[in-house]
mmCIF file of N, CA and C in Angstrom:
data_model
loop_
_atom_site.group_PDB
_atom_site.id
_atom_site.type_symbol
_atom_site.label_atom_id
_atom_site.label_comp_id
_atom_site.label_asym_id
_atom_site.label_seq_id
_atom_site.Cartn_x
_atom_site.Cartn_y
_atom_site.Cartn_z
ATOM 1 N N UNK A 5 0.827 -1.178 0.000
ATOM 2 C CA UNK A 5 0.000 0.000 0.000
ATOM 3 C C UNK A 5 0.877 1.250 0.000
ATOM 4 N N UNK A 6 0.509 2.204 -0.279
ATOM 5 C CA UNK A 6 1.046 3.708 -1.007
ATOM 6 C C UNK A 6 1.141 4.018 0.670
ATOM 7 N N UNK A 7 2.030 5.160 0.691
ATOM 8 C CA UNK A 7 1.696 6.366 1.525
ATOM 9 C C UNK A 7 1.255 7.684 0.987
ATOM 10 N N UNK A 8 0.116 7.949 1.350
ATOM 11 C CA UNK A 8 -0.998 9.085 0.787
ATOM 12 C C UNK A 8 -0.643 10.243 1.650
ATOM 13 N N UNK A 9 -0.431 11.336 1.473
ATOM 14 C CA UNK A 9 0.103 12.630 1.739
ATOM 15 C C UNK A 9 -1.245 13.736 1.374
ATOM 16 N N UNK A 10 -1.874 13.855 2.110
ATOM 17 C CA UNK A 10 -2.966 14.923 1.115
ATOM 18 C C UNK A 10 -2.334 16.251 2.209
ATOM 19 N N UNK A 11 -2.654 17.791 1.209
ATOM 20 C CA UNK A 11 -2.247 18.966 1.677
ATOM 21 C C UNK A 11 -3.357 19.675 1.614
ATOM 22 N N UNK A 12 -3.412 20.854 2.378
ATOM 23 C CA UNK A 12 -4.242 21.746 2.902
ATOM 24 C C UNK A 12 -4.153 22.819 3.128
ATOM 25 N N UNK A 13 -3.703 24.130 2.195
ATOM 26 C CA UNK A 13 -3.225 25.454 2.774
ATOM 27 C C UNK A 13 -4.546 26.214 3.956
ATOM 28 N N UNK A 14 -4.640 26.339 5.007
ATOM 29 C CA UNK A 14 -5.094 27.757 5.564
ATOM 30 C C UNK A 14 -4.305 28.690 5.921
ATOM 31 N N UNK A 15 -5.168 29.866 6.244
ATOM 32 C CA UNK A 15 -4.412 30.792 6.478
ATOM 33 C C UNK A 15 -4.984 30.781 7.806
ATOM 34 N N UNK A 16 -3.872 31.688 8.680
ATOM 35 C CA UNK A 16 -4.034 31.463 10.365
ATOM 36 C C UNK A 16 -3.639 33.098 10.634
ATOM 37 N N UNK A 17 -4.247 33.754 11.329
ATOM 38 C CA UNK A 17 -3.864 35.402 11.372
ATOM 39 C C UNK A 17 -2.956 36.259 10.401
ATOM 40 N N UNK A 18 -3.305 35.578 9.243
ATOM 41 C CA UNK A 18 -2.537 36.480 8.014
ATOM 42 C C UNK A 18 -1.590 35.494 7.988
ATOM 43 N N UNK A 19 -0.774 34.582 8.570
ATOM 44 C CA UNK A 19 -0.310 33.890 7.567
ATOM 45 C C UNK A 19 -0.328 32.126 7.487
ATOM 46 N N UNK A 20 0.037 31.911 5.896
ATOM 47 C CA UNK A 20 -0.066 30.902 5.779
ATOM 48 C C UNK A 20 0.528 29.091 5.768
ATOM 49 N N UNK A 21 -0.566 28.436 6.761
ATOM 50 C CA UNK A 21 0.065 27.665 7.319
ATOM 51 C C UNK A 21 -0.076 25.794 6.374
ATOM 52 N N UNK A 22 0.424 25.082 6.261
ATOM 53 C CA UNK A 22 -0.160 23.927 5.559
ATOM 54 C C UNK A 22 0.076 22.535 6.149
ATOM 55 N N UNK A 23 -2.009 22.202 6.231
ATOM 56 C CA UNK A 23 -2.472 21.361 6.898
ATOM 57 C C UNK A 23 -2.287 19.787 6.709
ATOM 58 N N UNK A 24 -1.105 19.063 7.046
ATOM 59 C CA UNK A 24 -0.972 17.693 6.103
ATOM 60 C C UNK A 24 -1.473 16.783 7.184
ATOM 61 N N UNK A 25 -2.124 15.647 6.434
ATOM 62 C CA UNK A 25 -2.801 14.571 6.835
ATOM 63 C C UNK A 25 -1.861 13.041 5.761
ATOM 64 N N UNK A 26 -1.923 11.831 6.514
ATOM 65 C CA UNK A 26 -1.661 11.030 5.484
ATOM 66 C C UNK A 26 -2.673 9.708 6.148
ATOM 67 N N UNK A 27 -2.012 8.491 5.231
ATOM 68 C CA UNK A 27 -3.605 7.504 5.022
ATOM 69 C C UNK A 27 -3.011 6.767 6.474
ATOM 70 N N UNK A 28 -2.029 7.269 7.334
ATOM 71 C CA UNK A 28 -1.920 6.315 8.380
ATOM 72 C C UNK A 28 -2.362 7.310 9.899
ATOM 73 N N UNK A 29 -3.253 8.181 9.400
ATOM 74 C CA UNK A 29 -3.896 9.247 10.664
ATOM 75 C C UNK A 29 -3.107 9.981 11.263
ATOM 76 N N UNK A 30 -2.127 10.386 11.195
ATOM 77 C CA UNK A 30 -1.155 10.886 11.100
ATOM 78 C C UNK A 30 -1.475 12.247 10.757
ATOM 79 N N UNK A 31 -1.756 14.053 11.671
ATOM 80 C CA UNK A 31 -2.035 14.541 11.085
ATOM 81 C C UNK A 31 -1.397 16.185 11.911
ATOM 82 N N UNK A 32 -0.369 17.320 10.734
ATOM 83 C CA UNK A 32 -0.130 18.278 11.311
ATOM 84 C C UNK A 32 -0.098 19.213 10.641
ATOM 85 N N UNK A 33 0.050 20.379 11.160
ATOM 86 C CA UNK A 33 0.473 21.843 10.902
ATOM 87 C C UNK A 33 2.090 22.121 10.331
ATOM 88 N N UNK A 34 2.052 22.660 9.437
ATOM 89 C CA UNK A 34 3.365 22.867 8.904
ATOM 90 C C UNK A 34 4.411 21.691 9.315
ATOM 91 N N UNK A 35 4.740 20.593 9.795
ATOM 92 C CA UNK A 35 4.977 19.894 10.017
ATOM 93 C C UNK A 35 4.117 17.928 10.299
ATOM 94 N N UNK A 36 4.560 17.190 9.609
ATOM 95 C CA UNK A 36 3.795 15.815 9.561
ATOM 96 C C UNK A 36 5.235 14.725 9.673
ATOM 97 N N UNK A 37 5.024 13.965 10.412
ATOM 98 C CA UNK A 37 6.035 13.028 10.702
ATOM 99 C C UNK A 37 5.221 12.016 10.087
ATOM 100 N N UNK A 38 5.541 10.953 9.332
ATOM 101 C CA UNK A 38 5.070 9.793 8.559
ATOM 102 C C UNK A 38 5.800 8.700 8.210
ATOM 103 N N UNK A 39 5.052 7.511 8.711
ATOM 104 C CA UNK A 39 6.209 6.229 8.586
ATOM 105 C C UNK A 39 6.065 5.847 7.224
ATOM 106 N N UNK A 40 7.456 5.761 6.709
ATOM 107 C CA UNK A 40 7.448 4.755 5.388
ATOM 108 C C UNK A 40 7.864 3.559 5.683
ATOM 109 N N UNK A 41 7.702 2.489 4.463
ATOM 110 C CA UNK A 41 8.565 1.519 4.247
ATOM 111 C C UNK A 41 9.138 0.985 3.548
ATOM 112 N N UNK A 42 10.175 0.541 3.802
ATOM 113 C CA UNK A 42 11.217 0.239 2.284
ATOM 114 C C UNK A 42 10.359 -0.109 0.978
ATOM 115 N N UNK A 43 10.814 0.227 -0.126
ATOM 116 C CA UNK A 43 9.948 -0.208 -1.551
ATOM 117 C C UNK A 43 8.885 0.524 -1.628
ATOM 118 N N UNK A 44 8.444 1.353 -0.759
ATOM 119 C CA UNK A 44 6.735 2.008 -0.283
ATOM 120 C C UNK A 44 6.802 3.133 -1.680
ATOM 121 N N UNK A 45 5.438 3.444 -2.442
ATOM 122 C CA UNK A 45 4.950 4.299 -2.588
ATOM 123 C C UNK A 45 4.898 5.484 -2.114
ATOM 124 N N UNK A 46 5.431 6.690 -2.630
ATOM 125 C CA UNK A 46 5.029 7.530 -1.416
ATOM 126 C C UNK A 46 3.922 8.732 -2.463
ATOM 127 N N UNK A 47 2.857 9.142 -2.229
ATOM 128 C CA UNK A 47 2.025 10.131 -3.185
ATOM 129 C C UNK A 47 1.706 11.230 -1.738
ATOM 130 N N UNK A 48 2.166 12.265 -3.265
ATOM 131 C CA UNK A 48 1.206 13.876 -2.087
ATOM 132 C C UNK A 48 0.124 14.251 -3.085
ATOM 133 N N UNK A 49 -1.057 14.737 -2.780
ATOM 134 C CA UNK A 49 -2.000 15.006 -3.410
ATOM 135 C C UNK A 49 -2.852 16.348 -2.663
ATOM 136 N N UNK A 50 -3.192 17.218 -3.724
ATOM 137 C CA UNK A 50 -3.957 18.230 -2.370
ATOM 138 C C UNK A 50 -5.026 17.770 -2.384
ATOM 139 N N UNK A 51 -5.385 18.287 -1.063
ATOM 140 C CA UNK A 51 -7.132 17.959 -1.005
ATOM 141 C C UNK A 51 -8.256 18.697 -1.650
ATOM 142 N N UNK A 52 -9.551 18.439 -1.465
ATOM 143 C CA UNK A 52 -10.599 18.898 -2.200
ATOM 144 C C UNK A 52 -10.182 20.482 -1.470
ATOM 145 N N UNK A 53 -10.633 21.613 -2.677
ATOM 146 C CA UNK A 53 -10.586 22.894 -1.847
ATOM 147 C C UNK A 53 -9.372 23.323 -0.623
ATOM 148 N N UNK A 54 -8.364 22.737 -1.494
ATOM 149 C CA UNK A 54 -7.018 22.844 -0.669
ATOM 150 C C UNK A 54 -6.229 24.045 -0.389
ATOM 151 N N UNK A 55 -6.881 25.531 -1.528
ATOM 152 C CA UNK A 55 -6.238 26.266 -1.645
ATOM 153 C C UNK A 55 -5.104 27.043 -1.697
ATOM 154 N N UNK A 56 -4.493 25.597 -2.904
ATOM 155 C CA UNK A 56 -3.337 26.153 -3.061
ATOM 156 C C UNK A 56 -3.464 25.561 -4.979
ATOM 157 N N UNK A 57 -2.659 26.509 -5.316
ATOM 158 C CA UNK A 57 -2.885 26.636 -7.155
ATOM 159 C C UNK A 57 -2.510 25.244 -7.542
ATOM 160 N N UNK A 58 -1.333 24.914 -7.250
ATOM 161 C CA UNK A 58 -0.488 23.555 -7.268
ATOM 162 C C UNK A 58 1.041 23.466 -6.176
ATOM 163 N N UNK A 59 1.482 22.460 -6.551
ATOM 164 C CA UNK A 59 2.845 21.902 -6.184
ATOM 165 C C UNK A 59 3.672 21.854 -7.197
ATOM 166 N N UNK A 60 4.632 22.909 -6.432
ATOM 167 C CA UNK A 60 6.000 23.178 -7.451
ATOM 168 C C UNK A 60 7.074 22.846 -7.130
ATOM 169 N N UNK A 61 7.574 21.618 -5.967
ATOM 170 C CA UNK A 61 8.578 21.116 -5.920
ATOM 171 C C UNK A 61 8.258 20.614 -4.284
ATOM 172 N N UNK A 62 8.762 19.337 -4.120
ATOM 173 C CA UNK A 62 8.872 18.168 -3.093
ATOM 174 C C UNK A 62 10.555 17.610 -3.714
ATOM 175 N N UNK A 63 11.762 18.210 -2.441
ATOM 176 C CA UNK A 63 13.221 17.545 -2.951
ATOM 177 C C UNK A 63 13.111 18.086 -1.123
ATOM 178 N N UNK A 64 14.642 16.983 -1.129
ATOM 179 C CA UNK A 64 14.858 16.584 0.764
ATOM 180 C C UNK A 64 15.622 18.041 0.491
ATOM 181 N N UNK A 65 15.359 18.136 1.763
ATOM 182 C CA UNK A 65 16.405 19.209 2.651
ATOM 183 C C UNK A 65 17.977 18.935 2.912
ATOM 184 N N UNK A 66 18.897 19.527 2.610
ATOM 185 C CA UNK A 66 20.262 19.493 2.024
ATOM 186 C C UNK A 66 20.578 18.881 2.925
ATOM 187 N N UNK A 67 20.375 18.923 4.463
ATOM 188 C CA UNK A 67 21.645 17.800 5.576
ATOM 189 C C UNK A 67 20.835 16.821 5.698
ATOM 190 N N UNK A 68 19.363 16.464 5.008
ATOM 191 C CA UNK A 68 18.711 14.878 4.775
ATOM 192 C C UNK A 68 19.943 13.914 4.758
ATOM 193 N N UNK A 69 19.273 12.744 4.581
ATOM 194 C CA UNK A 69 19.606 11.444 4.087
ATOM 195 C C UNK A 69 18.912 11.832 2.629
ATOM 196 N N UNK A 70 19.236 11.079 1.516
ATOM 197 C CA UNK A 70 18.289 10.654 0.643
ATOM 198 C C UNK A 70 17.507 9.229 0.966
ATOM 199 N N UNK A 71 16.238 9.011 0.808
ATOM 200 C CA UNK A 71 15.686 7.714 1.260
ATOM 201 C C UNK A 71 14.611 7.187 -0.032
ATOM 202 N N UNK A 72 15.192 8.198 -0.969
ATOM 203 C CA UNK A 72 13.889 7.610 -2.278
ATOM 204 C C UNK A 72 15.124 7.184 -3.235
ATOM 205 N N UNK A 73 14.763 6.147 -4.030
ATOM 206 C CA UNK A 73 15.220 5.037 -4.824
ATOM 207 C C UNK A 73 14.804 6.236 -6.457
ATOM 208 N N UNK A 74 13.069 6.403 -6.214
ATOM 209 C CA UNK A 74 12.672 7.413 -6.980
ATOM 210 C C UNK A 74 12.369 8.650 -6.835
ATOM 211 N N UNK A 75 13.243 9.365 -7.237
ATOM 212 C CA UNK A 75 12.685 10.793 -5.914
ATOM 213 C C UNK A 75 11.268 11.677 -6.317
ATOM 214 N N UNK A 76 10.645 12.502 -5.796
ATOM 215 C CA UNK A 76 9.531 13.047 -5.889
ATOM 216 C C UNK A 76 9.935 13.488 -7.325
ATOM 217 N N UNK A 77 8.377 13.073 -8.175
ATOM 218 C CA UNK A 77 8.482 14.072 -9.018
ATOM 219 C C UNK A 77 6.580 14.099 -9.253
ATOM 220 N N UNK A 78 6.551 15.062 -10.097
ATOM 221 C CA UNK A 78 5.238 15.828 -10.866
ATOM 222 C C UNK A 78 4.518 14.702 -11.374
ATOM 223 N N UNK A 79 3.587 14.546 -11.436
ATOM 224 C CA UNK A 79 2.303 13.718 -12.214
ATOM 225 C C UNK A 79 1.970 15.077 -12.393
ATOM 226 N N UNK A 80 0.891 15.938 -11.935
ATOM 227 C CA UNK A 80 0.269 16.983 -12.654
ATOM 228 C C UNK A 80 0.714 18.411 -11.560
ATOM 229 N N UNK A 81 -0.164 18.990 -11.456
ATOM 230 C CA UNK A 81 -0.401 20.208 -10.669
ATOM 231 C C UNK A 81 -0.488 19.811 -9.313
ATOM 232 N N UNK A 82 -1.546 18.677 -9.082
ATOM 233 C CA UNK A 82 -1.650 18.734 -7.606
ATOM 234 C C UNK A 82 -0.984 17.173 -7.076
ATOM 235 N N UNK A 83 -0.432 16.290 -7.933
ATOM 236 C CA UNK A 83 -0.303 15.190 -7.785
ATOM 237 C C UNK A 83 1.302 15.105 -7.761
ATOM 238 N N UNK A 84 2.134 14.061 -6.919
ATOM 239 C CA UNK A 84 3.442 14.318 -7.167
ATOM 240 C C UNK A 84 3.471 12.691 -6.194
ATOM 241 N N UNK A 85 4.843 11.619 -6.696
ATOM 242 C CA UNK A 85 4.996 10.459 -6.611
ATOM 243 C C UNK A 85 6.394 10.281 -6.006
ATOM 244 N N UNK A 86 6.982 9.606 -5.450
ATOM 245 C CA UNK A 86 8.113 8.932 -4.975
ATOM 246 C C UNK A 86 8.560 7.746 -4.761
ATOM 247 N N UNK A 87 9.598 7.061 -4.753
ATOM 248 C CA UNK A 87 9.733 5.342 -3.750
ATOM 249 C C UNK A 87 10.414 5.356 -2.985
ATOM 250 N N UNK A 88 10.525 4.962 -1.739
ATOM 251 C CA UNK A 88 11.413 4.832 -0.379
ATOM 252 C C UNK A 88 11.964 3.753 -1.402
ATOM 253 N N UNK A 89 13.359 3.885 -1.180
ATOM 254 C CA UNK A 89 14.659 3.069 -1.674
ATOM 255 C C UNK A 89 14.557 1.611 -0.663
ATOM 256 N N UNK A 90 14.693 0.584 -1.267
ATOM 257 C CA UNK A 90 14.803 -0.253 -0.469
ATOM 258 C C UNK A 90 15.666 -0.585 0.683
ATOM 259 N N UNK A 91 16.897 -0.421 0.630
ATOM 260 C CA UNK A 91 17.999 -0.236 0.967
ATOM 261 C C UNK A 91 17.945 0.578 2.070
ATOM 262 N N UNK A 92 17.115 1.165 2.927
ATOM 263 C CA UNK A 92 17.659 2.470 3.751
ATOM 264 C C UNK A 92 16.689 2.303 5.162
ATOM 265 N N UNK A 93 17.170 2.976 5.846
ATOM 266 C CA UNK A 93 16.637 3.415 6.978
ATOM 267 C C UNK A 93 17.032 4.693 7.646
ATOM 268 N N UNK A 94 16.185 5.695 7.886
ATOM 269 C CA UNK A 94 16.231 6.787 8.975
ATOM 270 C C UNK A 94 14.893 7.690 8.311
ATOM 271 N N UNK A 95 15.378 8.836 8.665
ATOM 272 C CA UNK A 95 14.312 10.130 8.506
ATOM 273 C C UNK A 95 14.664 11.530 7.813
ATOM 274 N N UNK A 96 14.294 11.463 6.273
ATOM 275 C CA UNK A 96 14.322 12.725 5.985
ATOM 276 C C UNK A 96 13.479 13.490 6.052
ATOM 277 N N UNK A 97 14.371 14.624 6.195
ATOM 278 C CA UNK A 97 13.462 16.051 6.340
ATOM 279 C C UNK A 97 13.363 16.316 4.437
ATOM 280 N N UNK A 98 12.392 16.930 4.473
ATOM 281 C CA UNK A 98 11.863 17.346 2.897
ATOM 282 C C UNK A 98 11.203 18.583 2.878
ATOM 283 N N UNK A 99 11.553 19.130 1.895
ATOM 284 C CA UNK A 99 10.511 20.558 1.608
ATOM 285 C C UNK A 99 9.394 20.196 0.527
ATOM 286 N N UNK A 100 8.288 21.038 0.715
ATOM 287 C CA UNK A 100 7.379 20.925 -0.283
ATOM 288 C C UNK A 100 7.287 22.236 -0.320
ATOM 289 N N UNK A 101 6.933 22.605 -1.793
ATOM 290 C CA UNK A 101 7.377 24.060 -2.658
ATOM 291 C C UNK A 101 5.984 24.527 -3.020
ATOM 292 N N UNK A 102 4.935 24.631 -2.512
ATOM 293 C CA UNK A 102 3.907 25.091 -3.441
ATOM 294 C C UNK A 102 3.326 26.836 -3.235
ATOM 295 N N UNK A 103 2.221 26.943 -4.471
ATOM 296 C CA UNK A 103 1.888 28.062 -4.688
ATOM 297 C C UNK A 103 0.483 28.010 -3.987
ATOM 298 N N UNK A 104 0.067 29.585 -3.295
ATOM 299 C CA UNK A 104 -0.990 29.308 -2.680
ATOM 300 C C UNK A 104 -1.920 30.052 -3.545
ATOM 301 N N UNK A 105 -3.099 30.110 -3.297
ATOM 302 C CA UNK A 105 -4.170 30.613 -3.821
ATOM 303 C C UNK A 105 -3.657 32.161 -4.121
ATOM 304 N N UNK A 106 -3.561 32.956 -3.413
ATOM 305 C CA UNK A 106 -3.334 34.523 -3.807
ATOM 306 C C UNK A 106 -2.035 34.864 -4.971
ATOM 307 N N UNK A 107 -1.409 33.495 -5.423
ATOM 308 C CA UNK A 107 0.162 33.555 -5.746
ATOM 309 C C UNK A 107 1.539 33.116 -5.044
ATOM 310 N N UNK A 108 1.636 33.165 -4.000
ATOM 311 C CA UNK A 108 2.339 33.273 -2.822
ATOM 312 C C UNK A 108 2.801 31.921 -2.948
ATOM 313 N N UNK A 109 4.380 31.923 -3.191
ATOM 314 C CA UNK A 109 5.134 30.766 -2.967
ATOM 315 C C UNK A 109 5.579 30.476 -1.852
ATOM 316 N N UNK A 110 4.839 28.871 -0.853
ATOM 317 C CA UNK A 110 5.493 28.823 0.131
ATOM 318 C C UNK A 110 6.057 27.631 0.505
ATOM 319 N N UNK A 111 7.243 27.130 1.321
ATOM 320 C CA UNK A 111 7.726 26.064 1.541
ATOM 321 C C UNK A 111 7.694 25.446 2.568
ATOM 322 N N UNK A 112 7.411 23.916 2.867
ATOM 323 C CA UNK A 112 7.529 23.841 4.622
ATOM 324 C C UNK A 112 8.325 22.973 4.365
ATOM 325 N N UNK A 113 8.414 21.883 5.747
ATOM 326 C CA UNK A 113 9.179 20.960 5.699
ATOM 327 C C UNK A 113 9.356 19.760 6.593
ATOM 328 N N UNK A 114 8.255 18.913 6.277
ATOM 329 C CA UNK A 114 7.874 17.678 6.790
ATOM 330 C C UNK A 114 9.247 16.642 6.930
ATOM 331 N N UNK A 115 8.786 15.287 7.595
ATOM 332 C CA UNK A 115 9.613 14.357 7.915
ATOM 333 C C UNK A 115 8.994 13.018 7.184
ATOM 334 N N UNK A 116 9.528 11.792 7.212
ATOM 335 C CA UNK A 116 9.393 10.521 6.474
ATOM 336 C C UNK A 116 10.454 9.897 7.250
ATOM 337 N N UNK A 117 10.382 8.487 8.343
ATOM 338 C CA UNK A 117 10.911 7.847 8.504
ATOM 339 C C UNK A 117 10.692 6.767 8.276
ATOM 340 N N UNK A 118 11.836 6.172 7.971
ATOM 341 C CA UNK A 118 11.508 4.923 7.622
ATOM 342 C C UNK A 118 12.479 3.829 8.746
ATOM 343 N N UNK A 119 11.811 3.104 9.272
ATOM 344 C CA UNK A 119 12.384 2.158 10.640
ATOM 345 C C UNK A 119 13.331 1.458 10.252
ATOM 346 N N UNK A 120 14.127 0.981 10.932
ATOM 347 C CA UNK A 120 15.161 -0.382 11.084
ATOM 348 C C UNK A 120 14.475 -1.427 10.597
ATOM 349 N N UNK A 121 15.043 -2.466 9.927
ATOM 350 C CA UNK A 121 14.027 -3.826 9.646
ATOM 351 C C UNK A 121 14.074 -4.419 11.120
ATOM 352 N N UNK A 122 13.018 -5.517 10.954
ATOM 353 C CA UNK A 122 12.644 -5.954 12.888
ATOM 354 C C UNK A 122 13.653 -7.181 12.262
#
């Protein structure tokens, strides 16, 4: 099974914050910690009325690990794909790059770990 990433821009006293949820209940504010697993699927998708135009870039954060075999890329506007590398274990940090409704390019920067084998 995939790991499902859906996004959510609101805005919170003028500024804007983004709401991520994924398919393992797992759910935060500018920040989402999410377990992968080796070989795993990983998809971000916005949600219905997500208010944000699209997604313009999902790449790890420079003192990451790399942990994708396939790294994020584009299916469309709101859709974007990855594979946890088989081979790996720990936790990258990642940015996601998108545009919000008014124009406004903004970036956060979630986590993805992926465990030790048992």
């Amino acid at each position: 099974m995939s790991l499902k990433i859906r996004l959510k821009a609101v805005e919170n006293n003028g500024k804007v914050e983004l709401l991520l949820s994924d398919n393992e209940g797992n759910v935060g504010v500018d920040n989402l910690k999410s377990e992968g697993a080796r070989g795993q699927k990983v998809k971000w998708k916005l949600s219905k009325k997500s208010n944000i135009n699209k997604i313009i870039n999902i790449y790890k954060k420079e003192d990451s690990i790399e942990i994708f075999s396939v790294k994020p890329h584009r299916v469309n506007d709101s859709k974007w794909k990855a594979v946890i590398d088989k081979d790996i274990e720990g936790q990258e940090g990642y940015n996601i790059k998108f545009e919000y409704k008014d124009g406004r390019e903004i970036t956060i920067d979630p986590f993805i770990d992926v465990p030790p084998k048992k």
